[in-house]
PDB file of C-alpha atoms in Angstrom:
ATOM      1  CA  MET A 445       0.084  -0.064  -0.139  1.00 72.00           C
ATOM      2  CA  ALA A 446       3.078   2.417   0.764  1.00 82.00           C
ATOM      3  CA  ILE A 447       3.782   1.954  -2.973  1.00 87.00           C
ATOM      4  CA  THR A 448       0.204   2.887  -4.018  1.00 90.00           C
ATOM      5  CA  GLN A 449       0.241   5.631  -1.661  1.00 89.00           C
ATOM      6  CA  LEU A 450       3.514   6.877  -2.988  1.00 87.00           C
ATOM      7  CA  THR A 451       2.114   6.223  -6.651  1.00 91.00           C
ATOM      8  CA  MET A 452      -0.911   8.281  -5.904  1.00 91.00           C
ATOM      9  CA  LEU A 453       1.135  11.366  -3.892  1.00 89.00           C
ATOM     10  CA  GLN A 454       3.930  11.342  -6.888  1.00 91.00           C
ATOM     11  CA  ASN A 455       0.647  11.056  -9.718  1.00 93.00           C
ATOM     12  CA  SER A 456      -0.691  13.979  -7.512  1.00 93.00           C
ATOM     13  CA  GLN A 457       2.741  15.847  -7.908  1.00 94.00           C
ATOM     14  CA  LEU A 458       3.415  14.934 -11.296  1.00 93.00           C
ATOM     15  CA  THR A 459      -0.856  16.482 -11.736  1.00 94.00           C
ATOM     16  CA  ASN A 460       0.015  19.526 -10.145  1.00 93.00           C
ATOM     17  CA  GLU A 461       3.049  20.194 -12.200  1.00 93.00           C
ATOM     18  CA  LEU A 462       1.774  19.676 -15.664  1.00 93.00           C
ATOM     19  CA  ASP A 463      -1.410  22.049 -14.467  1.00 93.00           C
ATOM     20  CA  PHE A 464       1.638  24.135 -13.762  1.00 94.00           C
ATOM     21  CA  GLN A 465       3.502  23.488 -16.874  1.00 94.00           C
ATOM     22  CA  SER A 466       0.108  24.129 -18.384  1.00 93.00           C
ATOM     23  CA  GLY A 467      -0.808  26.852 -17.578  1.00 93.00           C
ATOM     24  CA  LYS A 468       2.237  28.499 -18.389  1.00 95.00           C
ATOM     25  CA  ALA A 469       2.365  27.164 -21.605  1.00 95.00           C
ATOM     26  CA  ASP A 470      -0.715  28.330 -21.355  1.00 95.00           C
ATOM     27  CA  LYS A 471       0.786  31.973 -20.933  1.00 95.00           C
ATOM     28  CA  SER A 472       3.737  31.956 -22.875  1.00 96.00           C
ATOM     29  CA  LEU A 473       1.394  30.829 -25.868  1.00 96.00           C
ATOM     30  CA  ASN A 474      -0.976  34.114 -24.854  1.00 96.00           C
ATOM     31  CA  ARG A 475       1.934  36.508 -25.010  1.00 97.00           C
ATOM     32  CA  ASN A 476       3.393  34.452 -28.121  1.00 97.00           C
ATOM     33  CA  THR A 477      -0.298  35.113 -29.848  1.00 96.00           C
ATOM     34  CA  GLN A 478      -0.098  38.729 -28.394  1.00 97.00           C
ATOM     35  CA  LEU A 479       3.512  39.440 -29.564  1.00 97.00           C
ATOM     36  CA  GLN A 480       3.260  38.204 -33.249  1.00 97.00           C
ATOM     37  CA  GLU A 481       0.011  40.095 -33.125  1.00 97.00           C
ATOM     38  CA  LYS A 482       2.102  43.444 -32.047  1.00 97.00           C
ATOM     39  CA  ILE A 483       4.714  42.189 -34.641  1.00 98.00           C
ATOM     40  CA  TYR A 484       2.007  41.831 -37.232  1.00 97.00           C
ATOM     41  CA  ASN A 485       0.652  45.267 -36.806  1.00 97.00           C
ATOM     42  CA  SER A 486       3.694  46.888 -36.426  1.00 97.00           C
ATOM     43  CA  GLN A 487       5.071  45.775 -39.100  1.00 98.00           C
ATOM     44  CA  ARG A 488       1.881  46.665 -41.190  1.00 97.00           C
ATOM     45  CA  ASP A 489       2.243  50.159 -39.996  1.00 97.00           C
ATOM     46  CA  ILE A 490       5.743  50.367 -41.070  1.00 98.00           C
ATOM     47  CA  ASP A 491       3.885  49.085 -44.520  1.00 97.00           C
ATOM     48  CA  ILE A 492       1.485  51.885 -44.134  1.00 98.00           C
ATOM     49  CA  HIS A 493       4.313  54.666 -43.455  1.00 98.00           C
ATOM     50  CA  LYS A 494       6.753  53.563 -46.245  1.00 97.00           C
ATOM     51  CA  GLU A 495       3.368  53.728 -48.806  1.00 97.00           C
ATOM     52  CA  VAL A 496       2.813  57.416 -46.898  1.00 97.00           C
ATOM     53  CA  GLU A 497       6.395  58.230 -47.393  1.00 97.00           C
ATOM     54  CA  ASN A 498       6.333  57.719 -51.406  1.00 97.00           C
ATOM     55  CA  GLU A 499       3.181  59.287 -51.795  1.00 97.00           C
ATOM     56  CA  LEU A 500       4.233  62.474 -50.035  1.00 97.00           C
ATOM     57  CA  ALA A 501       7.536  61.846 -51.806  1.00 97.00           C
ATOM     58  CA  LYS A 502       5.939  61.660 -54.866  1.00 97.00           C
ATOM     59  CA  ARG A 503       3.603  64.422 -54.092  1.00 97.00           C
ATOM     60  CA  ALA A 504       6.449  66.660 -53.647  1.00 97.00           C
ATOM     61  CA  LYS A 505       7.847  65.957 -56.727  1.00 97.00           C
ATOM     62  CA  ASN A 506       5.184  66.922 -58.163  1.00 97.00           C
ATOM     63  CA  LEU A 507       4.604  69.993 -56.405  1.00 97.00           C
ATOM     64  CA  PHE A 508       8.337  70.942 -57.042  1.00 97.00           C
ATOM     65  CA  ASN A 509       7.898  70.174 -60.623  1.00 97.00           C
ATOM     66  CA  VAL A 510       4.604  72.159 -60.519  1.00 97.00           C
ATOM     67  CA  TYR A 511       6.162  75.095 -58.832  1.00 97.00           C
ATOM     68  CA  GLN A 512       9.279  75.498 -61.436  1.00 97.00           C
ATOM     69  CA  GLU A 513       6.597  75.739 -64.266  1.00 97.00           C
ATOM     70  CA  ARG A 514       5.106  78.127 -62.214  1.00 97.00           C
ATOM     71  CA  ARG A 515       8.418  80.112 -61.883  1.00 97.00           C
ATOM     72  CA  SER A 516       9.354  80.350 -65.675  1.00 97.00           C
ATOM     73  CA  LYS A 517       5.812  80.795 -66.679  1.00 97.00           C
ATOM     74  CA  THR A 518       6.315  83.998 -63.725  1.00 97.00           C
ATOM     75  CA  LYS A 519       9.463  85.086 -65.492  1.00 97.00           C
ATOM     76  CA  GLU A 520       8.016  85.042 -68.885  1.00 96.00           C
ATOM     77  CA  LEU A 521       5.322  87.235 -67.812  1.00 96.00           C
ATOM     78  CA  GLU A 522       7.460  89.858 -66.586  1.00 96.00           C
ATOM     79  CA  LYS A 523       9.074  89.703 -69.245  1.00 96.00           C
ATOM     80  CA  GLU A 524       5.707  90.547 -71.366  1.00 95.00           C
ATOM     81  CA  TYR A 525       4.955  92.154 -69.104  1.00 95.00           C
ATOM     82  CA  ASN A 526       8.412  94.804 -69.353  1.00 95.00           C
ATOM     83  CA  ASP A 527       7.807  94.525 -72.803  1.00 93.00           C
ATOM     84  CA  LEU A 528       4.708  95.999 -72.961  1.00 93.00           C
ATOM     85  CA  GLN A 529       5.891  99.256 -70.376  1.00 94.00           C
ATOM     86  CA  LEU A 530       8.331 100.206 -72.620  1.00 91.00           C
ATOM     87  CA  ILE A 531       6.198  99.645 -75.757  1.00 92.00           C
ATOM     88  CA  GLN A 532       3.483 101.805 -74.086  1.00 93.00           C
ATOM     89  CA  ASN A 533       7.249 104.547 -73.146  1.00 91.00           C
ATOM     90  CA  GLU A 534       7.317 104.137 -76.460  1.00 92.00           C
ATOM     91  CA  ARG A 535       3.860 105.166 -77.658  1.00 90.00           C
ATOM     92  CA  VAL A 536       3.464 107.686 -74.798  1.00 89.00           C
ATOM     93  CA  ASN A 537       6.464 109.132 -75.868  1.00 89.00           C
ATOM     94  CA  GLU A 538       6.056 109.087 -79.704  1.00 91.00           C
ATOM     95  CA  GLU A 539       2.334 111.274 -78.733  1.00 91.00           C
ATOM     96  CA  LYS A 540       4.465 113.636 -76.389  1.00 92.00           C
ATOM     97  CA  ILE A 541       7.029 114.048 -79.375  1.00 91.00           C
ATOM     98  CA  LYS A 542       3.981 114.708 -81.758  1.00 93.00           C
ATOM     99  CA  GLU A 543       2.268 117.398 -79.330  1.00 92.00           C
ATOM    100  CA  LEU A 544       5.400 119.326 -78.889  1.00 91.00           C
ATOM    101  CA  GLU A 545       6.419 119.002 -82.865  1.00 92.00           C
ATOM    102  CA  GLU A 546       2.913 120.647 -83.135  1.00 92.00           C
ATOM    103  CA  ASN A 547       3.362 123.197 -80.064  1.00 91.00           C
ATOM    104  CA  ILE A 548       6.698 123.690 -82.130  1.00 92.00           C
ATOM    105  CA  PHE A 549       4.782 123.933 -85.905  1.00 91.00           C
ATOM    106  CA  VAL A 550       2.190 126.778 -83.670  1.00 92.00           C
ATOM    107  CA  VAL A 551       4.954 128.378 -81.715  1.00 92.00           C
ATOM    108  CA  GLU A 552       6.914 128.817 -85.560  1.00 91.00           C
ATOM    109  CA  GLU A 553       3.640 130.159 -87.017  1.00 93.00           C
ATOM    110  CA  ASN A 554       3.589 132.358 -84.312  1.00 92.00           C
ATOM    111  CA  VAL A 555       7.263 133.691 -85.246  1.00 92.00           C
ATOM    112  CA  ASP A 556       6.387 134.082 -88.322  1.00 91.00           C
ATOM    113  CA  LYS A 557       3.486 136.065 -87.905  1.00 93.00           C
ATOM    114  CA  GLN A 558       5.495 138.161 -85.433  1.00 94.00           C
ATOM    115  CA  SER A 559       8.018 138.579 -88.019  1.00 92.00           C
ATOM    116  CA  GLN A 560       6.063 139.420 -90.622  1.00 94.00           C
ATOM    117  CA  GLU A 561       4.114 142.300 -88.356  1.00 92.00           C
ATOM    118  CA  LEU A 562       7.780 143.199 -87.033  1.00 92.00           C
ATOM    119  CA  ALA A 563       8.662 143.320 -90.777  1.00 91.00           C
ATOM    120  CA  LYS A 564       5.463 145.858 -91.815  1.00 91.00           C
ATOM    121  CA  TYR A 565       6.191 147.584 -88.311  1.00 89.00           C
ATOM    122  CA  LYS A 566      10.019 148.786 -89.726  1.00 89.00           C
ATOM    123  CA  GLU A 567       8.793 149.644 -93.533  1.00 89.00           C
ATOM    124  CA  TYR A 568       6.404 152.123 -91.315  1.00 87.00           C
ATOM    125  CA  ARG A 569       9.186 153.492 -89.398  1.00 88.00           C
ATOM    126  CA  ASP A 570      11.224 153.473 -92.257  1.00 85.00           C
ATOM    127  CA  SER A 571       8.754 155.547 -94.078  1.00 86.00           C
ATOM    128  CA  LEU A 572       8.059 157.207 -91.557  1.00 83.00           C
ATOM    129  CA  THR A 573      11.800 158.499 -90.767  1.00 82.00           C
ATOM    130  CA  HIS A 574      12.326 158.806 -94.728  1.00 77.00           C
ATOM    131  CA  GLU A 575       9.329 161.148 -94.787  1.00 75.00           C
ATOM    132  CA  HIS A 576      10.771 163.181 -92.028  1.00 71.00           C
ATOM    133  CA  SER A 577      13.893 163.247 -93.361  1.00 72.00           C
ATOM    134  CA  GLY A 578      12.437 164.719 -96.586  1.00 65.00           C
ATOM    135  CA  ILE A 579      10.471 167.273 -94.473  1.00 65.00           C
ATOM    136  CA  SER A 580      13.533 167.941 -91.977  1.00 61.00           C
ATOM    137  CA  ASN A 581      15.932 168.442 -95.517  1.00 60.00           C
ATOM    138  CA  LYS A 582      13.086 170.758 -96.894  1.00 60.00           C
ATOM    139  CA  LYS A 583      13.206 173.088 -93.693  1.00 57.00           C
ATOM    140  CA  LYS A 584      16.987 173.071 -94.184  1.00 54.00           C
TER     141      LYS A 584
END
């Protein structure tokens, strides 16, 4: 009987040990499952971040290209604007020159009229001087 009790005691101890080991194994399996899920989620997050990073890199490159195109277009438009400003300034200058030429023409006409009037006054003065000298000569 002592052997039976000893066997039963050993069986009980082994059962307890197996229960304990089984609990530890279950905990390890649960922990392993949690860690597997964490690894899977982390890997998925890494893949998503890489995908987002690639998309952002593409967007940045596209935006830079758009920026370069618009910068180039802006320079072209600025050149066109400056050219138009020069043309407009030339037109304004031409108009001013035309206006000045017209003013010069009017002034020249006035000078001609004044010169003609002056010539008439000189003739009149000369005639008066001539008459006066004729009268003075007769008195002598």
